[in-house]
JSON list of C-alpha atoms in Angstrom, two decimals:
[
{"chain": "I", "resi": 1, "resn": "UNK", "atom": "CA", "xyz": [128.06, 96.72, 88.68]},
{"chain": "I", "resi": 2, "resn": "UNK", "atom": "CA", "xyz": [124.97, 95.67, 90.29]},
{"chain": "I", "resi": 3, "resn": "UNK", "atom": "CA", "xyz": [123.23, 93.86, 87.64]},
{"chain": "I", "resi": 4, "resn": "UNK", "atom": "CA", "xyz": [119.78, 91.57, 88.49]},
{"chain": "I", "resi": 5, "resn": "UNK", "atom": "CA", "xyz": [118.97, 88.97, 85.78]},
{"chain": "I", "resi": 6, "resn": "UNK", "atom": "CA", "xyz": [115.81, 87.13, 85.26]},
{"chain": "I", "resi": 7, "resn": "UNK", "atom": "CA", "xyz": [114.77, 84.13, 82.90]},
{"chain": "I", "resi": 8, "resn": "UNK", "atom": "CA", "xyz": [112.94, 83.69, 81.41]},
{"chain": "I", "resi": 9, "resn": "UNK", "atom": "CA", "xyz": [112.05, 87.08, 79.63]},
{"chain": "I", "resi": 10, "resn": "UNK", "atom": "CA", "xyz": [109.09, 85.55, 78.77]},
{"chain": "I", "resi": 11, "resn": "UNK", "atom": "CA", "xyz": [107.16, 82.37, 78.78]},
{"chain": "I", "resi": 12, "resn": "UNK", "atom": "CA", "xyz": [103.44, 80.89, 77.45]},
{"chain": "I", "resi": 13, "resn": "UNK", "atom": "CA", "xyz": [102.34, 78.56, 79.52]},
{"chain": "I", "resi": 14, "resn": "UNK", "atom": "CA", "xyz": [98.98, 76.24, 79.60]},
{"chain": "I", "resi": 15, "resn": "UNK", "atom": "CA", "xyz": [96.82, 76.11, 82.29]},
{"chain": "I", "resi": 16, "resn": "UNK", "atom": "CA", "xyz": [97.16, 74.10, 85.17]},
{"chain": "I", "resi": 17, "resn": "UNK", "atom": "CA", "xyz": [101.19, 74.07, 84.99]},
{"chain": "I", "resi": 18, "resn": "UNK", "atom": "CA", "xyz": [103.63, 75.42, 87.13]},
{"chain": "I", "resi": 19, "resn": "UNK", "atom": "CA", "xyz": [106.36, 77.96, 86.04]},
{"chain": "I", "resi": 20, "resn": "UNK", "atom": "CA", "xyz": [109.45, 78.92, 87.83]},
{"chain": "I", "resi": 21, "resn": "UNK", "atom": "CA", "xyz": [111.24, 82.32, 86.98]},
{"chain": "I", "resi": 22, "resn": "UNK", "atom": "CA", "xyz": [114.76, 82.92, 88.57]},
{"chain": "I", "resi": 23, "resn": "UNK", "atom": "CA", "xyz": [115.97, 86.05, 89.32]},
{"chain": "I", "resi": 24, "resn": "UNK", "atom": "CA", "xyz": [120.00, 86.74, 90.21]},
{"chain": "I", "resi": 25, "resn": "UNK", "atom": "CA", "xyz": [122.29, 89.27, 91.34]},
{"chain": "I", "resi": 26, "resn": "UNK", "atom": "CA", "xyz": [125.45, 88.89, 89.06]},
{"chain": "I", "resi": 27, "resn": "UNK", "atom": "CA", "xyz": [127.86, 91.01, 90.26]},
{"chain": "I", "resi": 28, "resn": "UNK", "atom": "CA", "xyz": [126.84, 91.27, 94.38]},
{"chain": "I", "resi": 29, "resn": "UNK", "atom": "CA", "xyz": [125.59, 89.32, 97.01]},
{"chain": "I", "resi": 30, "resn": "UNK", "atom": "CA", "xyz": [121.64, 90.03, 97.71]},
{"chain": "I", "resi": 31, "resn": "UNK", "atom": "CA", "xyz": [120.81, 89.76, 101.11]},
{"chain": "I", "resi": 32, "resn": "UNK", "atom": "CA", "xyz": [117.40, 90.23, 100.19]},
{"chain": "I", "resi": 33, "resn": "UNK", "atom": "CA", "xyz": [115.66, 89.89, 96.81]},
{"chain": "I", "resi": 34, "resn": "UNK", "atom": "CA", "xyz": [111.71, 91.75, 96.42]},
{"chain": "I", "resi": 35, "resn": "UNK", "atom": "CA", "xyz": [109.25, 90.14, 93.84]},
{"chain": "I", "resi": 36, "resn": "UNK", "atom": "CA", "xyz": [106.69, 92.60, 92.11]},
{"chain": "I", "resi": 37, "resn": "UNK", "atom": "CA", "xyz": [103.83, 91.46, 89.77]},
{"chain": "I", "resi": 38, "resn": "UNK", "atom": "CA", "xyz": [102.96, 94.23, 87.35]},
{"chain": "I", "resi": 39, "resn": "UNK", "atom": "CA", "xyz": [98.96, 94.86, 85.39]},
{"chain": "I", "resi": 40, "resn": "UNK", "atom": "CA", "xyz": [98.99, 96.51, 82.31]},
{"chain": "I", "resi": 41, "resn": "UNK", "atom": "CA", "xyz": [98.67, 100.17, 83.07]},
{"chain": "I", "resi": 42, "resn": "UNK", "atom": "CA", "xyz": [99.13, 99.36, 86.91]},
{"chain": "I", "resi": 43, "resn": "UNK", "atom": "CA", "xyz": [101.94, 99.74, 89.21]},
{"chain": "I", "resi": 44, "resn": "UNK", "atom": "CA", "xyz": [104.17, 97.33, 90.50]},
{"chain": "I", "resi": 45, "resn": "UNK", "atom": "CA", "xyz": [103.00, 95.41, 93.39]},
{"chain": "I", "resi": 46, "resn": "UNK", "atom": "CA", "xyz": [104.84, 94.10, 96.19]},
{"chain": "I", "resi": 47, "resn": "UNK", "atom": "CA", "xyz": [104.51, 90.19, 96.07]},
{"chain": "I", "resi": 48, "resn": "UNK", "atom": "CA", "xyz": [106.67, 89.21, 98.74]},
{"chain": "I", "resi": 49, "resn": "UNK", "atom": "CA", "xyz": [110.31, 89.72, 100.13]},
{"chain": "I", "resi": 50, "resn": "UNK", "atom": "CA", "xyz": [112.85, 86.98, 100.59]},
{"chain": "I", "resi": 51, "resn": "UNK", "atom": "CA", "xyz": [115.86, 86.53, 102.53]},
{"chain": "I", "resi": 52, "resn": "UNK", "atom": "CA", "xyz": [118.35, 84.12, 102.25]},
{"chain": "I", "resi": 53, "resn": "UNK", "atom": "CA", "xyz": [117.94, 81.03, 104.12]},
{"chain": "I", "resi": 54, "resn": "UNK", "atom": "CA", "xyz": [114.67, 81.81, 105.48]},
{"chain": "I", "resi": 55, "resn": "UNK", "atom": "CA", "xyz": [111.11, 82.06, 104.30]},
{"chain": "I", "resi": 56, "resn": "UNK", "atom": "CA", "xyz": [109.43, 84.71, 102.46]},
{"chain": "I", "resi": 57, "resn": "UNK", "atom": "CA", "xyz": [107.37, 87.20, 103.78]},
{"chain": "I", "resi": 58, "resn": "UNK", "atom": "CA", "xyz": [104.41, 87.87, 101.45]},
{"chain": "I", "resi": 59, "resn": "UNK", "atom": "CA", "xyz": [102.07, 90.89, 101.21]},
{"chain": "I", "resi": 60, "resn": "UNK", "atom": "CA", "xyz": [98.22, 90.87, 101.96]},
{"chain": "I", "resi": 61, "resn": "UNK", "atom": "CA", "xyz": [96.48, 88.95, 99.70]},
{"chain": "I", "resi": 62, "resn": "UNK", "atom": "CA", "xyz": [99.21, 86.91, 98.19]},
{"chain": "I", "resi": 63, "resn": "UNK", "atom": "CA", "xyz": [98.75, 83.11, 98.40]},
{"chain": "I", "resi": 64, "resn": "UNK", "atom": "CA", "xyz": [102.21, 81.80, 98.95]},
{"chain": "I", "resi": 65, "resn": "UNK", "atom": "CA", "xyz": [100.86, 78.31, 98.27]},
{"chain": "I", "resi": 66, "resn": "UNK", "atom": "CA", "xyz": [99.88, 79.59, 94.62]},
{"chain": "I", "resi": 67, "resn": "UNK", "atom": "CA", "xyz": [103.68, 82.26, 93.95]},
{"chain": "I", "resi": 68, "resn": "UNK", "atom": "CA", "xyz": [106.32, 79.84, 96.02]},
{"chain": "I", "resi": 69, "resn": "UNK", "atom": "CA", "xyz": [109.76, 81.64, 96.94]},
{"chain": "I", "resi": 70, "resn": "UNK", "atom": "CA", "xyz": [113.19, 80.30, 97.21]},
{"chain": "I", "resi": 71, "resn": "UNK", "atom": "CA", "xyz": [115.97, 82.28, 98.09]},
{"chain": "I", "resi": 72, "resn": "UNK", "atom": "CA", "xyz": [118.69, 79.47, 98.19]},
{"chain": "I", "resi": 73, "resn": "UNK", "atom": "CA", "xyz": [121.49, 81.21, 97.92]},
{"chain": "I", "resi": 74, "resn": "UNK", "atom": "CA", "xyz": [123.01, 85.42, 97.97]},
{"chain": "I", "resi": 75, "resn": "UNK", "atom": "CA", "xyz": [122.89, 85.36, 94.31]},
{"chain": "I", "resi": 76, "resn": "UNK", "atom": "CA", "xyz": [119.63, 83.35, 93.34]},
{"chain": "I", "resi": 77, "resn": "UNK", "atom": "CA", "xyz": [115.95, 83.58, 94.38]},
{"chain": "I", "resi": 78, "resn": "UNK", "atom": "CA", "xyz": [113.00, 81.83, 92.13]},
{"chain": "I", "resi": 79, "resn": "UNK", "atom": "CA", "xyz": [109.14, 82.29, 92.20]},
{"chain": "I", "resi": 80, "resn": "UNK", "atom": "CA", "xyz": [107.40, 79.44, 90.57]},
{"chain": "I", "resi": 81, "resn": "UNK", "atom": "CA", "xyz": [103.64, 80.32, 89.70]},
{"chain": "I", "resi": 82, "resn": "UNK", "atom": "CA", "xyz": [102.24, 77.30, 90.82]},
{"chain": "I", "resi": 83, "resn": "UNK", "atom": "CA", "xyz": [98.74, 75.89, 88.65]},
{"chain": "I", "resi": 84, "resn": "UNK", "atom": "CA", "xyz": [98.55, 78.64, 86.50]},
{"chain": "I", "resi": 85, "resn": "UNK", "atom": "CA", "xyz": [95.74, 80.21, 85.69]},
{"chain": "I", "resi": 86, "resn": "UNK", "atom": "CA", "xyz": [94.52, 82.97, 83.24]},
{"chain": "I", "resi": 87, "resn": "UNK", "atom": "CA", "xyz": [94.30, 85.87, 85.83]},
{"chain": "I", "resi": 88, "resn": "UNK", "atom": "CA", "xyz": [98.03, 85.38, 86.61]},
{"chain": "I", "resi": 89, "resn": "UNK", "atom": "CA", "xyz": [99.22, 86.25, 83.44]},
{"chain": "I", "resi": 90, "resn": "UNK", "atom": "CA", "xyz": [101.12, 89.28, 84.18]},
{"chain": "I", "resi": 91, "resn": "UNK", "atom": "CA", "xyz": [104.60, 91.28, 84.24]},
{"chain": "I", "resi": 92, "resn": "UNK", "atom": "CA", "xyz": [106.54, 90.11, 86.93]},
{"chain": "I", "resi": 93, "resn": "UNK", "atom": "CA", "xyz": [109.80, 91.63, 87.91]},
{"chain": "I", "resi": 94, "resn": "UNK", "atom": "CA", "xyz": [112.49, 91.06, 91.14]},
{"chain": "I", "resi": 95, "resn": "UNK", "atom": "CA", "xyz": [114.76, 93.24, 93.08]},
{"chain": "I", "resi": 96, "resn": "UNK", "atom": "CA", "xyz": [117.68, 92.40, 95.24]},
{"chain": "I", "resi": 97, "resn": "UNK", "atom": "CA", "xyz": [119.51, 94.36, 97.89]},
{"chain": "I", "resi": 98, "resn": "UNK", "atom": "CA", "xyz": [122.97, 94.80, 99.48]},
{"chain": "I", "resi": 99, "resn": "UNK", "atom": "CA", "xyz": [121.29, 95.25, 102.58]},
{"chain": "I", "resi": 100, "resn": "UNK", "atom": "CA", "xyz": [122.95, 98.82, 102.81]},
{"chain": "I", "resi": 101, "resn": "UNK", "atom": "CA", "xyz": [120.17, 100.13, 104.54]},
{"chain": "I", "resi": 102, "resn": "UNK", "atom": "CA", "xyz": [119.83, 102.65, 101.76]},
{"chain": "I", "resi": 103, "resn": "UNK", "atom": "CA", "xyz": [116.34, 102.55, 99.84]},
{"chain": "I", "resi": 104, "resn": "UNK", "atom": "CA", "xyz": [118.36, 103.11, 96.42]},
{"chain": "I", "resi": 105, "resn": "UNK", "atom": "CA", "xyz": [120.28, 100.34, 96.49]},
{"chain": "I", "resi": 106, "resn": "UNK", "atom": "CA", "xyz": [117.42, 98.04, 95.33]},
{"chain": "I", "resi": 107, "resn": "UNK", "atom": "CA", "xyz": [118.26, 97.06, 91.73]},
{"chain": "I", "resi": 108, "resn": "UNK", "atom": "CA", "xyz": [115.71, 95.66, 89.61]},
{"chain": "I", "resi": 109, "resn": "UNK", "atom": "CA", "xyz": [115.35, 93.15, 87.23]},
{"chain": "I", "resi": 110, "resn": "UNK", "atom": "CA", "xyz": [114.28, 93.18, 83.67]},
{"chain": "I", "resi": 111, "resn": "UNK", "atom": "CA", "xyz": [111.32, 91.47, 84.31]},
{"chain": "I", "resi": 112, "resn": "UNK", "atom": "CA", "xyz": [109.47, 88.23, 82.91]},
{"chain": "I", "resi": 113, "resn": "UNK", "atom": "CA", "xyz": [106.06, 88.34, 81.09]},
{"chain": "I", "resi": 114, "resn": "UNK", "atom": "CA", "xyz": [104.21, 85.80, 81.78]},
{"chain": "I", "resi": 115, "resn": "UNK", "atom": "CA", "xyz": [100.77, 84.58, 79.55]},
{"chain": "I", "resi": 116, "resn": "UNK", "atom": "CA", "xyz": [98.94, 81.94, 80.84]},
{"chain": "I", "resi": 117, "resn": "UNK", "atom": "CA", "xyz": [96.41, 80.39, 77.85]},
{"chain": "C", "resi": 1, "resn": "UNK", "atom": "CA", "xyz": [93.46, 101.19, 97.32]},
{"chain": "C", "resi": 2, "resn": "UNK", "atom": "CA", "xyz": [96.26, 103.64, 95.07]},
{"chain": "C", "resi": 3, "resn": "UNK", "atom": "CA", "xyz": [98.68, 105.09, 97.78]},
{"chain": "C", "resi": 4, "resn": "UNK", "atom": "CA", "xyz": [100.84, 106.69, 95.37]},
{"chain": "C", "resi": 5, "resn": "UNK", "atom": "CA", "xyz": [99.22, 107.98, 92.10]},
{"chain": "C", "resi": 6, "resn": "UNK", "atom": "CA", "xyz": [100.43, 109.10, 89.19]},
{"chain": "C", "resi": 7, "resn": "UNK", "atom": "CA", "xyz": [97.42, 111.00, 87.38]},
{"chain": "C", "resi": 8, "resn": "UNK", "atom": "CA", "xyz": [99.41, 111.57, 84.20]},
{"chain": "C", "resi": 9, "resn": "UNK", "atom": "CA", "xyz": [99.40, 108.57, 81.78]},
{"chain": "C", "resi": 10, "resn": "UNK", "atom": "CA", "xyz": [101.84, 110.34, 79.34]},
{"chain": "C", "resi": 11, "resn": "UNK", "atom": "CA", "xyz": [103.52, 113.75, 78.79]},
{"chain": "C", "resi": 12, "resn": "UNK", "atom": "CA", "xyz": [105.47, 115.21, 76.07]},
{"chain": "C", "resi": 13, "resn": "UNK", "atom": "CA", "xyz": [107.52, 117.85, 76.14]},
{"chain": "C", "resi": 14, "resn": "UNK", "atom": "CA", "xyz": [109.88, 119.12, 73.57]},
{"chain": "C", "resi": 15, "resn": "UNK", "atom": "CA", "xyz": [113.52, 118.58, 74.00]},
{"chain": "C", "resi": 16, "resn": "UNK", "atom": "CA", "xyz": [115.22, 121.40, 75.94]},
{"chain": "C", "resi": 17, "resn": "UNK", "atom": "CA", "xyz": [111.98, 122.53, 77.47]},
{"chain": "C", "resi": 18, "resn": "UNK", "atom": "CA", "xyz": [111.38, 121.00, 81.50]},
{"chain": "C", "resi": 19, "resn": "UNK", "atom": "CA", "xyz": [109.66, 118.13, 81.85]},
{"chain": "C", "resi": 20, "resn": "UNK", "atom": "CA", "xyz": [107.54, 118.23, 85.01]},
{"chain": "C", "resi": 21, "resn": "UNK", "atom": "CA", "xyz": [106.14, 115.11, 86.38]},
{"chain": "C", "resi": 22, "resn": "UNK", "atom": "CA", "xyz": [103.75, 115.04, 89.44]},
{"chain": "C", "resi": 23, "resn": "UNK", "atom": "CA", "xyz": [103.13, 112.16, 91.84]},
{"chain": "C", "resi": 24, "resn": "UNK", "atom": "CA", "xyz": [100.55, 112.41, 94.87]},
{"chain": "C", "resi": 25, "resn": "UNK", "atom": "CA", "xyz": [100.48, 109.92, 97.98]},
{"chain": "C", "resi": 26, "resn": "UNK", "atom": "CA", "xyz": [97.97, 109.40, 100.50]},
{"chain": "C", "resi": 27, "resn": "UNK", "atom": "CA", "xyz": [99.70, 107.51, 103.60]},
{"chain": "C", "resi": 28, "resn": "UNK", "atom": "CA", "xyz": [101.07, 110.32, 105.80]},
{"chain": "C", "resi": 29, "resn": "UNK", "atom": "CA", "xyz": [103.69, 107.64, 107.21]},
{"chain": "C", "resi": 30, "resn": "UNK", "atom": "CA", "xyz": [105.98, 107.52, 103.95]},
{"chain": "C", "resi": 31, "resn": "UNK", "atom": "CA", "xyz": [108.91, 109.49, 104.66]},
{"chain": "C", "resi": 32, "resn": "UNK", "atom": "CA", "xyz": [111.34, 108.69, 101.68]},
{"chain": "C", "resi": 33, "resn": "UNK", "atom": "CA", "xyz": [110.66, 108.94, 97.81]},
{"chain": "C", "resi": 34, "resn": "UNK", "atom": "CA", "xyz": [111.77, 107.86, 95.21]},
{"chain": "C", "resi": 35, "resn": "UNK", "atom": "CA", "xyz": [111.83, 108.41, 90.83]},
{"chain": "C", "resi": 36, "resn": "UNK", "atom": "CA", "xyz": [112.83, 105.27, 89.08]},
{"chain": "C", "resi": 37, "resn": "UNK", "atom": "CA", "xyz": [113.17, 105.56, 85.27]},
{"chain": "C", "resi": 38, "resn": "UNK", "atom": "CA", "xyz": [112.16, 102.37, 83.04]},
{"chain": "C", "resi": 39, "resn": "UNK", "atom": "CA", "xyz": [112.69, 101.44, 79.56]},
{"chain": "C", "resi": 40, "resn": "UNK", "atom": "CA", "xyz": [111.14, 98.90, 77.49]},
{"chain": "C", "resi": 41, "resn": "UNK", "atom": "CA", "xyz": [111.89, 95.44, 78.78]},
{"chain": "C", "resi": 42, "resn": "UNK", "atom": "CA", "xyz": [114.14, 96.76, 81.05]},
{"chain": "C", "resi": 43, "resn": "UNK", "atom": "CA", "xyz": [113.82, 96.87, 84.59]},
{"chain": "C", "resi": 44, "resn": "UNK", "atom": "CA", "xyz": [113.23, 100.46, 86.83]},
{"chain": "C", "resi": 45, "resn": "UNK", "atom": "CA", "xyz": [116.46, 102.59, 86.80]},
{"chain": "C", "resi": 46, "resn": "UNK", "atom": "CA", "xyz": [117.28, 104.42, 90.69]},
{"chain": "C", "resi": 47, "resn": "UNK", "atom": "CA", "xyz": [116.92, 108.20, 89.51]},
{"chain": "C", "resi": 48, "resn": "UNK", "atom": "CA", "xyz": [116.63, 110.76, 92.72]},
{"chain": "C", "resi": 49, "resn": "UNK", "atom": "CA", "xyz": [115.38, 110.29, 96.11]},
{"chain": "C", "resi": 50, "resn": "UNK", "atom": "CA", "xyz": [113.96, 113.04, 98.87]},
{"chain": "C", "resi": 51, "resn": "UNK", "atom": "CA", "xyz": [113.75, 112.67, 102.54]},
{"chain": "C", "resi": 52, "resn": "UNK", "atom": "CA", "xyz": [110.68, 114.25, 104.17]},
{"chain": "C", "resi": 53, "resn": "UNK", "atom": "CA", "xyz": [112.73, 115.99, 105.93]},
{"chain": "C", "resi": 54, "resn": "UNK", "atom": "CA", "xyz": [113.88, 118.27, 102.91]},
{"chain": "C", "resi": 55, "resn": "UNK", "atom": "CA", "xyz": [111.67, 119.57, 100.42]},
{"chain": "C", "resi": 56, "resn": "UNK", "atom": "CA", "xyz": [114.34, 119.86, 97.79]},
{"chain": "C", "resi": 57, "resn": "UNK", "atom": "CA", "xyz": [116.84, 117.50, 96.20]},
{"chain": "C", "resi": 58, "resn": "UNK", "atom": "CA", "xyz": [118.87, 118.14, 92.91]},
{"chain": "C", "resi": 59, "resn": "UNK", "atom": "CA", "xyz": [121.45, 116.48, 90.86]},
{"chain": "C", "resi": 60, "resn": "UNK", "atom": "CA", "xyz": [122.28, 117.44, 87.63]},
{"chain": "C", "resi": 61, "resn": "UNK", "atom": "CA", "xyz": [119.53, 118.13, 85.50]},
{"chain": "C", "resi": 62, "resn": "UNK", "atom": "CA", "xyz": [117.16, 116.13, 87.54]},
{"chain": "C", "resi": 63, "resn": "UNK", "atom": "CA", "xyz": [115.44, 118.36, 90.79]},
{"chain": "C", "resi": 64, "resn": "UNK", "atom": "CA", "xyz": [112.65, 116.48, 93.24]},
{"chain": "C", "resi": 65, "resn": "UNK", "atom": "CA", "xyz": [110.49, 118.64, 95.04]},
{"chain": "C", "resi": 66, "resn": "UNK", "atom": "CA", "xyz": [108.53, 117.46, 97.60]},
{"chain": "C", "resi": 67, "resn": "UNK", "atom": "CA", "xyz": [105.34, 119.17, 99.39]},
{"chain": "C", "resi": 68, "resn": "UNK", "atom": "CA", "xyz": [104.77, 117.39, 102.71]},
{"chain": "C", "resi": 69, "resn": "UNK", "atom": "CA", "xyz": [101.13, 119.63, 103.38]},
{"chain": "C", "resi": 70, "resn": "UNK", "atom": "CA", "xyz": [99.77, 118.93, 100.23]},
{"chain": "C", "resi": 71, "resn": "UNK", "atom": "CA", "xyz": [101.25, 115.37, 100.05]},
{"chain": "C", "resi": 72, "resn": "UNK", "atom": "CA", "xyz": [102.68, 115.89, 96.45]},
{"chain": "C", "resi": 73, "resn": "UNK", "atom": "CA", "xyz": [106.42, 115.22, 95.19]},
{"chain": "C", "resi": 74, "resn": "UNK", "atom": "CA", "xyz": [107.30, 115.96, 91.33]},
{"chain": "C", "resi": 75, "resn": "UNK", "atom": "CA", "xyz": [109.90, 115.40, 89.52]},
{"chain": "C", "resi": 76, "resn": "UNK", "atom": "CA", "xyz": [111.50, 118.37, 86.65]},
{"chain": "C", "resi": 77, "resn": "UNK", "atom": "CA", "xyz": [114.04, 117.39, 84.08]},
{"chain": "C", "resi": 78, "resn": "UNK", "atom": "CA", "xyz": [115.74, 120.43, 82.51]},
{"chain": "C", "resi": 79, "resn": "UNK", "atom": "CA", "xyz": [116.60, 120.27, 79.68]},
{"chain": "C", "resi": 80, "resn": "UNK", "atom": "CA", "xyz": [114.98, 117.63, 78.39]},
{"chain": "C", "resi": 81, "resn": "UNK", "atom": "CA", "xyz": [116.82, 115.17, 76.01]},
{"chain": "C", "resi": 82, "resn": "UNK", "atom": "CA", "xyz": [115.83, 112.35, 73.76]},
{"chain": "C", "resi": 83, "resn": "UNK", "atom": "CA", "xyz": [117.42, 110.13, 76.11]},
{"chain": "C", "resi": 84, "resn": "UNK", "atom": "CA", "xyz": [114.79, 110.85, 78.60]},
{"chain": "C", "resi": 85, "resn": "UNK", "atom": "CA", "xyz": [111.73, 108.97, 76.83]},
{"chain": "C", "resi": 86, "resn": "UNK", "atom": "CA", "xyz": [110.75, 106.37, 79.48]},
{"chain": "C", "resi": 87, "resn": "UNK", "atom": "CA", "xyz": [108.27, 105.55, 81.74]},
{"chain": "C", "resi": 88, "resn": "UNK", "atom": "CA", "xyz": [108.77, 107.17, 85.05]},
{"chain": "C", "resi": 89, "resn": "UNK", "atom": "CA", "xyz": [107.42, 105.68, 88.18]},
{"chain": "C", "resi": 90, "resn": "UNK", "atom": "CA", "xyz": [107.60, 107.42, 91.40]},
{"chain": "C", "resi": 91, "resn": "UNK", "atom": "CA", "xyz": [107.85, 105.72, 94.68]},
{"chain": "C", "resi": 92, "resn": "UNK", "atom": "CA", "xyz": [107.66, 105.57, 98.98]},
{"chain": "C", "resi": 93, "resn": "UNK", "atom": "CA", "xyz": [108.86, 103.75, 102.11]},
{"chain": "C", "resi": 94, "resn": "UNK", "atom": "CA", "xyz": [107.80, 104.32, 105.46]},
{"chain": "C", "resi": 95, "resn": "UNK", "atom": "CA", "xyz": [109.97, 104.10, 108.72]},
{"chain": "C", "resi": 96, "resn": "UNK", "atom": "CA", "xyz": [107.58, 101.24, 109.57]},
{"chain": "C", "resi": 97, "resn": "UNK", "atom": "CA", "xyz": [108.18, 99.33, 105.94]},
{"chain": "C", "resi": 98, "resn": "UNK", "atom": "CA", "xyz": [111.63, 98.44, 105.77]},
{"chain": "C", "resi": 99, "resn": "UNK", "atom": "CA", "xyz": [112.28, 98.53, 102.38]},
{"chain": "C", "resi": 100, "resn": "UNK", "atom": "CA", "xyz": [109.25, 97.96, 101.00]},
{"chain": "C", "resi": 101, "resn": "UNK", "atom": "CA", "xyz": [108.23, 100.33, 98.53]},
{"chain": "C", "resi": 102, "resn": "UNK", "atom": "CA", "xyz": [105.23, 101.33, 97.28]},
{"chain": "C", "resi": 103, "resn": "UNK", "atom": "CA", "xyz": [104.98, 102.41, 93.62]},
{"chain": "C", "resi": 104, "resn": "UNK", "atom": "CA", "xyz": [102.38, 104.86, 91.21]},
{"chain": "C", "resi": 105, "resn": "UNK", "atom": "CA", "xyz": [101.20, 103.70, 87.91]},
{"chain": "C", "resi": 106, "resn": "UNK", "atom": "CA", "xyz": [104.14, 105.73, 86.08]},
{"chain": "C", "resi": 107, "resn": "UNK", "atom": "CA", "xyz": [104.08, 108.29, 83.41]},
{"chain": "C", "resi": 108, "resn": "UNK", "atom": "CA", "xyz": [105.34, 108.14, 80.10]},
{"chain": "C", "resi": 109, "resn": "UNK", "atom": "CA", "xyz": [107.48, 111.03, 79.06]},
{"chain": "C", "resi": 110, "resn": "UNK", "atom": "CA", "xyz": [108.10, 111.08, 75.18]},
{"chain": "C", "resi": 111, "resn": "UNK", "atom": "CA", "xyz": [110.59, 113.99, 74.18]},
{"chain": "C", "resi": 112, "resn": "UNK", "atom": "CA", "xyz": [109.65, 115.25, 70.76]},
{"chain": "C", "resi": 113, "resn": "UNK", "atom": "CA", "xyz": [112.99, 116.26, 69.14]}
]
């Protein structure tokens, strides 16, 4: 159990268009779902954190006009990269909890490459 | 700014020897880490977890050890298998963080049969 999809695995995209990746829980409910943007050779970085039914809560130097965050339902959040750009192209990658309380129960996607031209 | 660092790219180690990987933080406020294990277009894989409040956590052939003074956890695999070739990223929460988590740059262990 406690498989996290995401789709597209990858995607090319021009500049100036918008993509939206989903990301779902399969087998549980997420009460909240974590989006990470990863650099080659870099770490994964917090984006933002989502809850269901509410708005996201994004990290320092995130423009939530530019990543926009839907967590409609327990099994389904989206980011859409809004007006793409070069400098976005990048690995990004969701989470989603049970809300356990426990750190470990974060379950990660397989992540979605992104390459903006 | 690099709270958590991984300063080893890439290790090998030959299978059945111990694979040591080392992980140093900065922010004295994280109080739970974490090891998650990654394949190739896969996503990160929970391994082992240490409170601060312990300075030793093993299960199976996988042993954290965490230094609070010297602000260093590391994580040995003995013995090493095949299997084991991934990239290893080690991560922290604080109390104040919820469950945010903050992660290193990850290490890549190969295991050379």
């Amino acid at each position: 159990g406690a498989v996290v999809s995401q789709h597209p695995s990858w995607v090319i995209c021009k500049s100036g268009t918008s993509v939206k990746i989903e990301c779902r829980s399969l087998d549980f409910q997420a009460t909240t779902m974590f989006w990470y943007r990863q650099f080659p050779k870099q770490s994964l970085m917090l984006m933002a954190t989502s809850n269901e039914g509410s708005k996201a809560t994004y990290e320092q130097g995130v423009e939530k006009d530019k990543f926009l965050i839907n967590h409609a339902s327990l099994t389904l959040s989206t980011l859409t990269v809004t007006s793409a750009h070069p400098e976005d192209s990048s690995f990004y990658i969701c989470s989603a909890s049970r809300g356990s309380g426990a750190v470990d129960t974060q379950y990660f996607g397989p992540g979605t490459r992104l390459t903006v031209l | 700014d690099q709270q958590v660092k991984q300063n080893s790219p890439s290790l090998s180690v030959q299978e059945g020897r111990i694979s040591i990987l080392n992980c140093d933080y900065t922010n004295s406020m994280f109080d739970y880490f974490l090891w998650y294990k990654k394949y190739p277009a896969e996503g990160p894989t929970f391994l082992i977890s240490i409170s601060s409040i312990k300075d030793k956590n093993e299960d199976g052939r996988f042993t954290v050890f965490l230094n609070k003074s010297a602000k260093h956890l590391s994580l040995h695999i003995v013995p090493s298998q095949p299997g084991d070739s991934a990239v290893y990223f080690c991560a922290a929460k604080s109390n104040f963080g919820n469950e945010k988590l903050t992660f290193g740059t990850g290490t890549r262990l190969t295991i050379i049969p």
